[in-house]
Coordinates of N, CA and C and ligand atoms in Angstrom, one line a residue:
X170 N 10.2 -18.3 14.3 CA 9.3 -17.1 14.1 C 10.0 -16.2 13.1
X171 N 9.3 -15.5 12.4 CA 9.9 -14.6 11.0 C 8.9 -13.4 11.5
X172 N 9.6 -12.5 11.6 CA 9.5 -11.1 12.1 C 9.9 -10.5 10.3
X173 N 8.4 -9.9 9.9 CA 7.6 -9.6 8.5 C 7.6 -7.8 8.6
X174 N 7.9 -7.5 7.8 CA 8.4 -5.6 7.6 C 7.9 -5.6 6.6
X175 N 6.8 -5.1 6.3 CA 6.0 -5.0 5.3 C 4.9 -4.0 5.5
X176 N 3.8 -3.6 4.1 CA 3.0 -2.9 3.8 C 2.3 -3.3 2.7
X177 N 1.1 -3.2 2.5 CA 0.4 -4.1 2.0 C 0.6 -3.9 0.2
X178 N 1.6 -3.7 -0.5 CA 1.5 -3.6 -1.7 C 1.9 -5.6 -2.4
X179 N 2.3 -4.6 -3.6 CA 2.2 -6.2 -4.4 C 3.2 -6.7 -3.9
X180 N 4.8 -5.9 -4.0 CA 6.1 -6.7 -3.3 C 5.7 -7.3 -1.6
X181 N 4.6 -6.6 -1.1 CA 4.8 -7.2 0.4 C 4.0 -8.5 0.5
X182 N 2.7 -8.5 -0.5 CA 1.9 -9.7 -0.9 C 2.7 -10.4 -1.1
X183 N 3.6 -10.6 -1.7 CA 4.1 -12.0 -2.3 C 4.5 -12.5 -1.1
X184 N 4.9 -12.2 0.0 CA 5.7 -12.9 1.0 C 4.6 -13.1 1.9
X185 N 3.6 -12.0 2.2 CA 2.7 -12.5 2.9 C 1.8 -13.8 2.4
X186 N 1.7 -14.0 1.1 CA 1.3 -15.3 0.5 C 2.3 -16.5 0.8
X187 N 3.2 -16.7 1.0 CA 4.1 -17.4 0.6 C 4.1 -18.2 2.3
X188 N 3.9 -16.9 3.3 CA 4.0 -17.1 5.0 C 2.4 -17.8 5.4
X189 N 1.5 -17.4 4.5 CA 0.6 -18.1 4.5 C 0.4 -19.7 3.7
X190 N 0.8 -19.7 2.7 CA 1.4 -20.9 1.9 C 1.7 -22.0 2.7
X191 N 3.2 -21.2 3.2 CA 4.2 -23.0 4.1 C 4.0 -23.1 5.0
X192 N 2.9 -21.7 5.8 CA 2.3 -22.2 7.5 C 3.6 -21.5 8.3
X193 N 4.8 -20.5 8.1 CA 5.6 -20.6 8.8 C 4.5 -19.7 9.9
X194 N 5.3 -19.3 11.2 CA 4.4 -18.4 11.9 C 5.0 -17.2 11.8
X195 N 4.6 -15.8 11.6 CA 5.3 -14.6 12.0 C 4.6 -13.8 12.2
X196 N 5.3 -12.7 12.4 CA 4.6 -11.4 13.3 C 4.6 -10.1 12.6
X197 N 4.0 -9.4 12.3 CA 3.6 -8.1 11.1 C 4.1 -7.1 11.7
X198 N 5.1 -6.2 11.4 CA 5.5 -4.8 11.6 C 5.3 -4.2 10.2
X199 N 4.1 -3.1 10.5 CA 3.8 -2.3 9.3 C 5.0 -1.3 9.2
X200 N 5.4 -1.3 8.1 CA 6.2 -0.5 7.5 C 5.7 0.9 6.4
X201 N 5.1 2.0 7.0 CA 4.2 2.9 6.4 C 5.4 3.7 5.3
X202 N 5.3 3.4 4.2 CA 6.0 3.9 3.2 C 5.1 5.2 3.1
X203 N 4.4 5.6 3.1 CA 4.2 6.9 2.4 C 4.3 7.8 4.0
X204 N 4.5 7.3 4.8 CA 4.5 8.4 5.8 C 6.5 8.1 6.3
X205 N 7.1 7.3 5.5 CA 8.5 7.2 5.4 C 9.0 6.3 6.7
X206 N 8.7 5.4 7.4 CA 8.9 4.4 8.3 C 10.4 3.7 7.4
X207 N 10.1 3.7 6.1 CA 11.3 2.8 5.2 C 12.9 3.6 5.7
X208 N 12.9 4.8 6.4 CA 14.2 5.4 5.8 C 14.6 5.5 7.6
X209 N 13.8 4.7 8.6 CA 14.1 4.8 10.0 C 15.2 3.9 9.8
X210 N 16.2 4.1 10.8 CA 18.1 3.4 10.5 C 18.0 2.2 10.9
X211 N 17.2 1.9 12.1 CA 16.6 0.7 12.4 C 16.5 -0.8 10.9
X212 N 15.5 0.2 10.2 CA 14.6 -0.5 9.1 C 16.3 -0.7 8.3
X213 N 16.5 0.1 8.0 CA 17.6 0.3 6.9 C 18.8 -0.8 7.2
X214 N 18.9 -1.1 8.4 CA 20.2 -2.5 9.3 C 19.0 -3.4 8.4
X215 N 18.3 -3.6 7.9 CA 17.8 -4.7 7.9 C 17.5 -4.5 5.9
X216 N 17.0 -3.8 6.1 CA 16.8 -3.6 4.4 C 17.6 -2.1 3.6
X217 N 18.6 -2.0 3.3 CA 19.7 -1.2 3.3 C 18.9 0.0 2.3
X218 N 18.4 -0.6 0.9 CA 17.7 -0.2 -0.1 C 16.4 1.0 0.4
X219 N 16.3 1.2 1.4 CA 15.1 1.7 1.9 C 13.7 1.3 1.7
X220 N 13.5 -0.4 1.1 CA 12.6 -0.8 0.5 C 11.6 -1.7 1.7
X221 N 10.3 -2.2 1.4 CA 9.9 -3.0 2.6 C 9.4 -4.3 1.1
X222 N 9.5 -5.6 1.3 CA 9.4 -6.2 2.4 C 11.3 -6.8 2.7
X223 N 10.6 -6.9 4.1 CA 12.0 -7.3 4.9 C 12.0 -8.6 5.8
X224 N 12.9 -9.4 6.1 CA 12.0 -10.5 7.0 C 13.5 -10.2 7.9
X225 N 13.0 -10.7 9.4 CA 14.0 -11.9 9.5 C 13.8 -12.6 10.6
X226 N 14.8 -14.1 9.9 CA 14.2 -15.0 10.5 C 14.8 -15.4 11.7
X227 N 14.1 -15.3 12.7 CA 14.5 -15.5 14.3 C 15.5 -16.6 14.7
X228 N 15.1 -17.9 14.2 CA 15.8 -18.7 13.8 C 16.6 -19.5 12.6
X229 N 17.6 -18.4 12.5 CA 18.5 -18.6 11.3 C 19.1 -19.7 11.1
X230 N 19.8 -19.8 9.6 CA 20.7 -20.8 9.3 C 21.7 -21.8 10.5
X231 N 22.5 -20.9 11.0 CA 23.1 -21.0 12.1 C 22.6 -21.2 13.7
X232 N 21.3 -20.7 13.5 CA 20.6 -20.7 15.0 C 20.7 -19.2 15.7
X233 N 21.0 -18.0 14.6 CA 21.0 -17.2 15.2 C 20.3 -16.1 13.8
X234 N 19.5 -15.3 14.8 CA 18.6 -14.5 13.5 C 19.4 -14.0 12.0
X235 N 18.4 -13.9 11.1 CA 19.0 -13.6 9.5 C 18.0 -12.7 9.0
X236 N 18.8 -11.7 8.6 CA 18.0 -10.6 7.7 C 18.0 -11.0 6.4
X237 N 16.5 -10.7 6.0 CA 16.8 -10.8 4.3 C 15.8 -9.7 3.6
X238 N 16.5 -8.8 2.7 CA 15.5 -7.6 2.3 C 15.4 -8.3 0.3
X239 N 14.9 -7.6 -0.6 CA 14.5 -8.1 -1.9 C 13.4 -9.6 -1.8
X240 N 12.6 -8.7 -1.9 CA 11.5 -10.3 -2.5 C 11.4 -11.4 -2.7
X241 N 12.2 -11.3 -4.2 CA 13.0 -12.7 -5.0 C 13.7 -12.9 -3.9
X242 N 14.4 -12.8 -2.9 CA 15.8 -13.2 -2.3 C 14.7 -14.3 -1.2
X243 N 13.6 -13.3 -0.4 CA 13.0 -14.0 0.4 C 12.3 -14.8 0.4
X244 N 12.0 -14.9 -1.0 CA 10.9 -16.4 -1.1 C 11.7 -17.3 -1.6
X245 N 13.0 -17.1 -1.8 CA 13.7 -18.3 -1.9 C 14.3 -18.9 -0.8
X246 N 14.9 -18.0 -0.1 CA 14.7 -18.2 1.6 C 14.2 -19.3 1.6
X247 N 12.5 -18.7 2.3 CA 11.4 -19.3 2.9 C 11.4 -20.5 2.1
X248 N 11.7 -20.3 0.8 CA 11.2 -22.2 0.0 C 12.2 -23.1 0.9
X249 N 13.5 -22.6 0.9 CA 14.3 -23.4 1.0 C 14.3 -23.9 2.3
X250 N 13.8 -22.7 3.3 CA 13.9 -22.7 4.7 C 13.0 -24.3 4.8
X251 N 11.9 -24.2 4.5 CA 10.8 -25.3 4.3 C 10.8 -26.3 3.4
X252 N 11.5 -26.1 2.4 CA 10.9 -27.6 1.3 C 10.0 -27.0 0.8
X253 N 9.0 -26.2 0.7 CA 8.2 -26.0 0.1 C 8.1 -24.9 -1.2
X254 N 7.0 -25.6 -2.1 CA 7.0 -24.4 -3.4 C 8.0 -24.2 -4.3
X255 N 9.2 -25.1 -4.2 CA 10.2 -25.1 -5.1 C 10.6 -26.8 -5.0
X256 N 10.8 -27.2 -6.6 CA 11.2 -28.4 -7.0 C 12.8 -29.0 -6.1
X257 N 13.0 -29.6 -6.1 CA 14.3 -30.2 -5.1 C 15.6 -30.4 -6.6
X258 N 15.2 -30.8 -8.2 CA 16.0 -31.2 -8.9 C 16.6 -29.9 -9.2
X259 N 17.7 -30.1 -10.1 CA 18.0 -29.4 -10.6 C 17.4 -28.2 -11.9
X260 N 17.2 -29.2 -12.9 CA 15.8 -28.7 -14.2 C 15.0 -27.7 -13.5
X261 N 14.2 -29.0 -12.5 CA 12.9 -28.2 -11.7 C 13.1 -26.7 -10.6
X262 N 14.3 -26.4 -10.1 CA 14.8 -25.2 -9.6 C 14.5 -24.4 -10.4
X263 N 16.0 -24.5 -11.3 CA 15.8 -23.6 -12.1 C 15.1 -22.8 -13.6
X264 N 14.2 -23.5 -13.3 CA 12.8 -23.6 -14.2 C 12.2 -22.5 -13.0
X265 N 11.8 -22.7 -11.7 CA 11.5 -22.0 -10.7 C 12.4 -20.3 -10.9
X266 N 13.9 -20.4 -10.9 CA 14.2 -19.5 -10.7 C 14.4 -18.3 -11.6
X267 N 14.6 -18.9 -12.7 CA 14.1 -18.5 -14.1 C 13.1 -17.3 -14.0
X268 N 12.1 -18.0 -13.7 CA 10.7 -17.1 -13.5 C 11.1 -16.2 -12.6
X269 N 11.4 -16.6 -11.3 CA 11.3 -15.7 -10.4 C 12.3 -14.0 -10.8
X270 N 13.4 -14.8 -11.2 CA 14.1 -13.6 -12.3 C 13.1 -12.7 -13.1
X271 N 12.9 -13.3 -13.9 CA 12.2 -12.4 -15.1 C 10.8 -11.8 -14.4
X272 N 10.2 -12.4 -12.8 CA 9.7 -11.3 -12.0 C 10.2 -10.1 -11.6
X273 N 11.6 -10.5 -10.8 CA 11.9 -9.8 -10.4 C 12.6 -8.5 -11.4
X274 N 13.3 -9.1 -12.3 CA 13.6 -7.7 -13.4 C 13.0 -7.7 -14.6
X275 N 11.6 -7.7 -14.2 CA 10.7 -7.0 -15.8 C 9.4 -6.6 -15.1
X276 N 8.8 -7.8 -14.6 CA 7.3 -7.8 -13.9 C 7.3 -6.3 -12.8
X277 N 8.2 -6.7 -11.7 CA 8.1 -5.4 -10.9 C 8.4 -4.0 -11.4
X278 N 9.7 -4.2 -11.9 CA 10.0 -2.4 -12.6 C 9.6 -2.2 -13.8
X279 N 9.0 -2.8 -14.8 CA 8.0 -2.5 -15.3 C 6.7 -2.1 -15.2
X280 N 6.1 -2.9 -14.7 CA 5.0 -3.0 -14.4 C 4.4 -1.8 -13.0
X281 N 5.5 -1.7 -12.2 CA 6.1 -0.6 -11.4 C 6.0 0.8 -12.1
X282 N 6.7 1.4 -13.3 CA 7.2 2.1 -14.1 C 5.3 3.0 -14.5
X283 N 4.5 1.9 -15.0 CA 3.6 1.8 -15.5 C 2.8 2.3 -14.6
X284 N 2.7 2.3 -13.1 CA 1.4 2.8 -12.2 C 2.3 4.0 -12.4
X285 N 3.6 4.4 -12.0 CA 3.9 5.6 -11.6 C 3.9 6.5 -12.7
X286 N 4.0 6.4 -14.4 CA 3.3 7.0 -15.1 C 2.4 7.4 -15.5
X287 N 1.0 6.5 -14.9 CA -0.1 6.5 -15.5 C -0.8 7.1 -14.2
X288 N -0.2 7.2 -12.9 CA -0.8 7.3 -12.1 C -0.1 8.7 -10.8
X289 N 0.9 8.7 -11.0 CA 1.3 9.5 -10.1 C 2.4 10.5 -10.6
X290 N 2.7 10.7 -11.4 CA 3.5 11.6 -12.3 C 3.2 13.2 -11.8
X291 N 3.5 14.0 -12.0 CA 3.0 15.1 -11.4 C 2.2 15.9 -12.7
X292 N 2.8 15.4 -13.8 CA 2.2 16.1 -15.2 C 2.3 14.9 -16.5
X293 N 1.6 14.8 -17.5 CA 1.0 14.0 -18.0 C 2.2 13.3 -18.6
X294 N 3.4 12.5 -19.5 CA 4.4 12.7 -20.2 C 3.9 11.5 -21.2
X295 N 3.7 11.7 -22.3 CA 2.3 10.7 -23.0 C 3.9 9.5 -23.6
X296 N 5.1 9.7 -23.4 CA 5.6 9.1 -24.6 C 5.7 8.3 -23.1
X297 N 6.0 8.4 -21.9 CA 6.7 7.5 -21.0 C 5.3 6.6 -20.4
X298 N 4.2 7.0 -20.5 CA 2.5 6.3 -20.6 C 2.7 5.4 -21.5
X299 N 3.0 5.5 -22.7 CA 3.3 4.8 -24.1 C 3.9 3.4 -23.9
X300 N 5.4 3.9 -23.6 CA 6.4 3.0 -23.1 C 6.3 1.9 -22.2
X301 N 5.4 2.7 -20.5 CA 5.5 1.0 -19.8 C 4.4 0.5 -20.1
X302 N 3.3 1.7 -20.7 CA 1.6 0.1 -21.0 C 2.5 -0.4 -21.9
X303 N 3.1 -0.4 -22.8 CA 3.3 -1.1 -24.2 C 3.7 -2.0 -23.6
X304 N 5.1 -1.9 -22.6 CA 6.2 -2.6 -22.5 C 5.0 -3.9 -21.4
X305 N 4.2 -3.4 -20.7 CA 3.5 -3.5 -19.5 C 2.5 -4.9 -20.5
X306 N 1.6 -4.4 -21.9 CA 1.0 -5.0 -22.3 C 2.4 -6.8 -23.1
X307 N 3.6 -6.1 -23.5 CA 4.3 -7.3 -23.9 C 4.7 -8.4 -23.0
X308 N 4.9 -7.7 -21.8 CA 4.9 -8.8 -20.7 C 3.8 -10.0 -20.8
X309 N 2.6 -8.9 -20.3 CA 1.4 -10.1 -20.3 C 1.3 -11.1 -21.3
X310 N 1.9 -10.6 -22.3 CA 2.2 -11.4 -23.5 C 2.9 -13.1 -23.4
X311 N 4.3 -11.8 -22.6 CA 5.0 -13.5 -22.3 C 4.3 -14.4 -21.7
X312 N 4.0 -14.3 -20.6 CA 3.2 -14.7 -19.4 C 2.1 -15.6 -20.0
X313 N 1.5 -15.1 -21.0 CA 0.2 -15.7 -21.5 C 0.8 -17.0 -22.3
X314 N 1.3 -16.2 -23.1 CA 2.6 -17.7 -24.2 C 2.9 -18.7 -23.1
X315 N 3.6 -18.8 -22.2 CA 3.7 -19.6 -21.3 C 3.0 -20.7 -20.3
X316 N 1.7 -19.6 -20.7 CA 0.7 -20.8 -19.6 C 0.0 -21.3 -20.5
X317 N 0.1 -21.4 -22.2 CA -0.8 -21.8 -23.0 C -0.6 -23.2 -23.0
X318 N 0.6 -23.8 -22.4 CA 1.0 -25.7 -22.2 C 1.1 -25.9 -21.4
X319 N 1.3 -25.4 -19.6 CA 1.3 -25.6 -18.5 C 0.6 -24.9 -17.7
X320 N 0.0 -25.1 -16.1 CA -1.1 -24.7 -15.6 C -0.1 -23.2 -14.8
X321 N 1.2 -23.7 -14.6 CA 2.4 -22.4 -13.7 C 2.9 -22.4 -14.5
X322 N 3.9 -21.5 -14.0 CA 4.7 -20.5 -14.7 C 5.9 -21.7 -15.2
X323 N 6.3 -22.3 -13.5 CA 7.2 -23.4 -13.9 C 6.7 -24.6 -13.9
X324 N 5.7 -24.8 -14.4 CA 5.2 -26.3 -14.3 C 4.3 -26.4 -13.4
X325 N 4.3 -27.0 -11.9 CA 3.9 -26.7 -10.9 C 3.5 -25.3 -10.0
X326 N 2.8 -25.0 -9.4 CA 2.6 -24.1 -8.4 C 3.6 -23.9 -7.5
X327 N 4.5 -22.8 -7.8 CA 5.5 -22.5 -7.0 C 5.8 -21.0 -6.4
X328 N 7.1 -20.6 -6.0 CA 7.7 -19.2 -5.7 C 7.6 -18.5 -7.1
X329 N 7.8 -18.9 -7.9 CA 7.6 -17.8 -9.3 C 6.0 -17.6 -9.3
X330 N 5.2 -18.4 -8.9 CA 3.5 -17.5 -9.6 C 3.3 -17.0 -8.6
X331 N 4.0 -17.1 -7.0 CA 4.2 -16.2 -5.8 C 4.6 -14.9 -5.8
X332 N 6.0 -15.1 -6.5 CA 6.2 -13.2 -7.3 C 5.4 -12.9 -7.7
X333 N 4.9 -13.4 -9.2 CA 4.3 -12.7 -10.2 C 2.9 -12.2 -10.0
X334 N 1.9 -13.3 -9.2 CA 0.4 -13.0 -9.6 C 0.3 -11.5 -8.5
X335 N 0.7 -11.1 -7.5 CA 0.3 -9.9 -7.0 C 0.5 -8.8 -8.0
X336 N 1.3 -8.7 -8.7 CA 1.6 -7.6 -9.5 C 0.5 -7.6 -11.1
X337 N -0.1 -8.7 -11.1 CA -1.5 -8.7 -12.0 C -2.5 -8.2 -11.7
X338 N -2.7 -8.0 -10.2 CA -4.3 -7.4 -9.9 C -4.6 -6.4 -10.2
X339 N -3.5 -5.4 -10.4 CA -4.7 -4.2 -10.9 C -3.9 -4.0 -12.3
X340 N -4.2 -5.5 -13.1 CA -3.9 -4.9 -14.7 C -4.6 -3.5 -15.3
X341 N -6.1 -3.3 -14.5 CA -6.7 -2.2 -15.0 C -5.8 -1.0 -15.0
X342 N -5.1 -0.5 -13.8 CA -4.3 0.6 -13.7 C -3.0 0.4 -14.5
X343 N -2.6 -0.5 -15.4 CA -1.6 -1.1 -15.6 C -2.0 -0.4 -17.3
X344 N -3.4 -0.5 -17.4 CA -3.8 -0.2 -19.1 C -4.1 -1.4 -19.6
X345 N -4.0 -2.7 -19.2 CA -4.6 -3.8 -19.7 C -5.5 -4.7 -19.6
X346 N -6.0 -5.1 -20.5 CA -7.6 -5.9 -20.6 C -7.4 -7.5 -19.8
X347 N -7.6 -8.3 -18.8 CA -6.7 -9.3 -18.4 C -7.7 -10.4 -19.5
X348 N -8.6 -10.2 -20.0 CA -9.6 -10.9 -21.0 C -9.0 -11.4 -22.1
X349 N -8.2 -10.2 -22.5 CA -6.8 -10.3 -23.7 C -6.7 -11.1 -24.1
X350 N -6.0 -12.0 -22.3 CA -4.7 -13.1 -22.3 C -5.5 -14.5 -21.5
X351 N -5.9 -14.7 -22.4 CA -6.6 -16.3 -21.2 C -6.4 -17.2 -20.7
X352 N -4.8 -17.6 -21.2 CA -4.1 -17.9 -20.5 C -3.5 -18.0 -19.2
X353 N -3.1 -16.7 -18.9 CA -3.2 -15.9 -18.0 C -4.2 -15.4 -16.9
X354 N -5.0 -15.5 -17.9 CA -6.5 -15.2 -16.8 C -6.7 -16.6 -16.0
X355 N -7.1 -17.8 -16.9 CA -6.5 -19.2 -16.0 C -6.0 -18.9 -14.5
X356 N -4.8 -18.8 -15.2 CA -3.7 -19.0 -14.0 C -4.0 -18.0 -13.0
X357 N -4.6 -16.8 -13.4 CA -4.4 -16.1 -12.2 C -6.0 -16.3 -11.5
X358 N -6.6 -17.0 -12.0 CA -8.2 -17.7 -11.2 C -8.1 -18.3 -10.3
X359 N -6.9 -19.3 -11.0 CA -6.9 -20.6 -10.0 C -6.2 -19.8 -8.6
X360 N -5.4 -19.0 -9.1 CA -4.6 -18.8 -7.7 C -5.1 -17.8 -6.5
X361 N -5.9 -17.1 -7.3 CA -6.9 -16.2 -6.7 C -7.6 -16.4 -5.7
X362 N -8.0 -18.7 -6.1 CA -8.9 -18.9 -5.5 C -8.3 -19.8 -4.2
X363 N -6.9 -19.9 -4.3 CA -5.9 -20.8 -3.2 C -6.7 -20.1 -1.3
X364 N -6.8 -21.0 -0.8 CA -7.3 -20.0 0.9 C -5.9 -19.1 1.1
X365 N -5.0 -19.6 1.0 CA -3.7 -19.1 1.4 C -3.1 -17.6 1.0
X366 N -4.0 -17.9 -0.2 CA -3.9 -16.2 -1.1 C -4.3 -15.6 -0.5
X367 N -5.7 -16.1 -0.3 CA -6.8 -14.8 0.2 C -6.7 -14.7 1.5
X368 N -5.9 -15.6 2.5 CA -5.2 -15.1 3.7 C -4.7 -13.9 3.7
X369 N -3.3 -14.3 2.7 CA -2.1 -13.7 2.2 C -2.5 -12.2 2.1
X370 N -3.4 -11.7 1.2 CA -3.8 -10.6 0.6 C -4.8 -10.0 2.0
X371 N -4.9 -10.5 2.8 CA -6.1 -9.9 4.2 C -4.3 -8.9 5.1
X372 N -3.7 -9.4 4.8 CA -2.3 -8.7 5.6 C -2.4 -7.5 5.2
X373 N -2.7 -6.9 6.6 CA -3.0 -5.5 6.5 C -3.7 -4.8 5.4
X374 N -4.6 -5.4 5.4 CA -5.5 -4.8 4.2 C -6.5 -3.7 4.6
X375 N -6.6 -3.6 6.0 CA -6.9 -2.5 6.8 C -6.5 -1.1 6.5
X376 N -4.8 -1.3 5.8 CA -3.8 -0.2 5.5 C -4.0 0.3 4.4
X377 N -4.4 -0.2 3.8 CA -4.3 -0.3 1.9 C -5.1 1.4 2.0
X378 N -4.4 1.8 0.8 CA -5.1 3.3 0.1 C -6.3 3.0 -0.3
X379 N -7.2 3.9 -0.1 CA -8.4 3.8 -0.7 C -8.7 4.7 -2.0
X380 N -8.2 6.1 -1.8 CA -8.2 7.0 -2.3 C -7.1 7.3 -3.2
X381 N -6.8 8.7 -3.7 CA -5.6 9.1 -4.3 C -4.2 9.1 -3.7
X382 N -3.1 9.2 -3.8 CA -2.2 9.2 -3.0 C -1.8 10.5 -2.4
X383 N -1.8 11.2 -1.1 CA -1.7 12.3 -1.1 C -0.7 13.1 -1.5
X384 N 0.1 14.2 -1.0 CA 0.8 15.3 -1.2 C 2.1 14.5 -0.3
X385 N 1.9 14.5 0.5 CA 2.7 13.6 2.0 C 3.7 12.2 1.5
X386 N 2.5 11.4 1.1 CA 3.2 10.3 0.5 C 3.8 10.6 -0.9
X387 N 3.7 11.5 -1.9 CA 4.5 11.3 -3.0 C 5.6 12.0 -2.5
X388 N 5.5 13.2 -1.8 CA 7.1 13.9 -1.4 C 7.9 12.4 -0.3
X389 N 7.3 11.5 0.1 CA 8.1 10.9 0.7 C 8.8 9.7 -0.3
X390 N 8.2 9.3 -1.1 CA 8.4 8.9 -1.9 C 8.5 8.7 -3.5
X391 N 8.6 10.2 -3.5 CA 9.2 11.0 -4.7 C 9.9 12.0 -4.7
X392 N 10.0 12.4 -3.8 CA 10.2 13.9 -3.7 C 11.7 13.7 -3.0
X393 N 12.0 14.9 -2.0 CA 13.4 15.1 -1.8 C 13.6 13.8 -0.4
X394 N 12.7 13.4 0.2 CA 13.3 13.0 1.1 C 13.4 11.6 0.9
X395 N 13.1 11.1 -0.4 CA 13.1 9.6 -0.9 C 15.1 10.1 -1.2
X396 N 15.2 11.5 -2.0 CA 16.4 11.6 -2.2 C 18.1 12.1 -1.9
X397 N 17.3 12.4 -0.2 CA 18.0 12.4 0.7 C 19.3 11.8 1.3
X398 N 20.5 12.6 0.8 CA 21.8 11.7 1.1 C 21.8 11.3 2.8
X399 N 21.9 10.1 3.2 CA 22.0 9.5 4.5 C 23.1 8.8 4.9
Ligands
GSH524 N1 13.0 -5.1 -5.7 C1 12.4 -4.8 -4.4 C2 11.4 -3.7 -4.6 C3 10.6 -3.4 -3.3 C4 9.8 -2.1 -3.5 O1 9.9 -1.4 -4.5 N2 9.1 -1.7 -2.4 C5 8.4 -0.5 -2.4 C6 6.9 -0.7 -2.2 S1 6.2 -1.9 -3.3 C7 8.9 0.4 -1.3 O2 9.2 -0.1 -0.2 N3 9.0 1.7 -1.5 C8 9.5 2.6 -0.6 C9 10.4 3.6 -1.1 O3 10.8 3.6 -2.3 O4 10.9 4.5 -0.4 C10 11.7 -6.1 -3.9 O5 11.2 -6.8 -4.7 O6 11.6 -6.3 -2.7

């Protein structure tokens, strides 16, 4: 059993996809980041960063529970835990992990960078808007170059299009046309249309903002008590 510390954003989708994917079984502890559940000491033994998602797995390596906080870290985990979603060769890994990389350090804090400028800033700053659509629009770039000879990111359907496609869905808030890149549009059809996604993406979707982000959640997660020595 994998005991799941999450909230319904893109980083928590990937893992809720992935738990849907290999069939493992687990159990959902919402983790309310804008009302600060991330910075309880509890959470923090387990994901240090004050970040969610977080797993761990009841039945560890050893036979005795394993924490694992960072994304990339967990869906490598889980491949490994299972066999599943990642190639067994060598080439074929790291072809996988490759990707998963250049999710984890471009796709997210970019593309990350990009909602919180365009969308939650407290006052307009046009050159740092500039910066992550641009940077935001080059990515999709890559991404698109890439699927223009193969159907995934690494060949196969794996833990890299598990990173990456949650952080495509709201290219609109992102500043980008996803029509652009059709490549990309492809890839992110097919996966859209996996049952396991659309499982994946129902995880706490109950929770999901509907609205603007209030006053509450940006001071908790912008403000002083995101930057609170602990
Ligand atoms: N690199 C981390 C990023 C995780 C992350 O940024 N999580 C955000 C929500 S998507 C969060 O928990 N924010 C709470 C906070 O910053 O206090 C990962 O991929 O797991």
């Amino acid at each position: 059993m994998i005991d799941l510390y999450t909230w319904p954003t893109p980083n928590g989708h990937k893992i809720h996809i992935m738990l849907e994917e290999t069939g493992l079984p687990y159990e959902v502890h919402p983790i309310d980041i804008g009302r600060g559940d991330q910075f309880d000491p509890e959470f923090l033994k387990i994901s240090p960063n004050n970040k969610m998602p977080a797993i761990v797995d009841r039945d560890g390596p050893d036979g005795r529970p394993y924490p694992v906080f960072e994304s990339g870290a967990i869906l490598l985990y889980l491949a490994e835990k299972t066999g599943k979603l990642m190639p067994r060769d060598t080439r074929g890994r790291f072809d996988v992990i490759q990707w998963v990389m250049f999710q984890m350090g471009n796709i997210g804090p970019m593309l990350g960078q990009a909602h919180h400028f365009r969308h939650y800033a407290p006052e307009p700053i046009p050159y740092a808007v500039a910066r992550y659509t641009n940077e935001a629009g080059r990515l999709y770039g890559v991404i698109d170059r890439r699927l223009k000879e193969r159907d995934y990111l690494a060949g196969e359907y794996s833990i890299a299009d598990i990173a990456t496609f949650p952080w495509l869905r709201s290219w609109e808030r992102q500043g980008q046309n996803i029509e652009d890149y059709p490549n990309l549009k492809r890839w992110f059809d097919a996966i859209a249309a996996r049952p396991a996604v659309q499982r994946g993406l129902q995880v706490l979707a109950d929770r999901s903002r509907t609205g603007p982000m209030d006053a509450k959640a940006k001071e908790v997660l912008f403000g002083a008590t995101q930057y609170q020595r602990r």
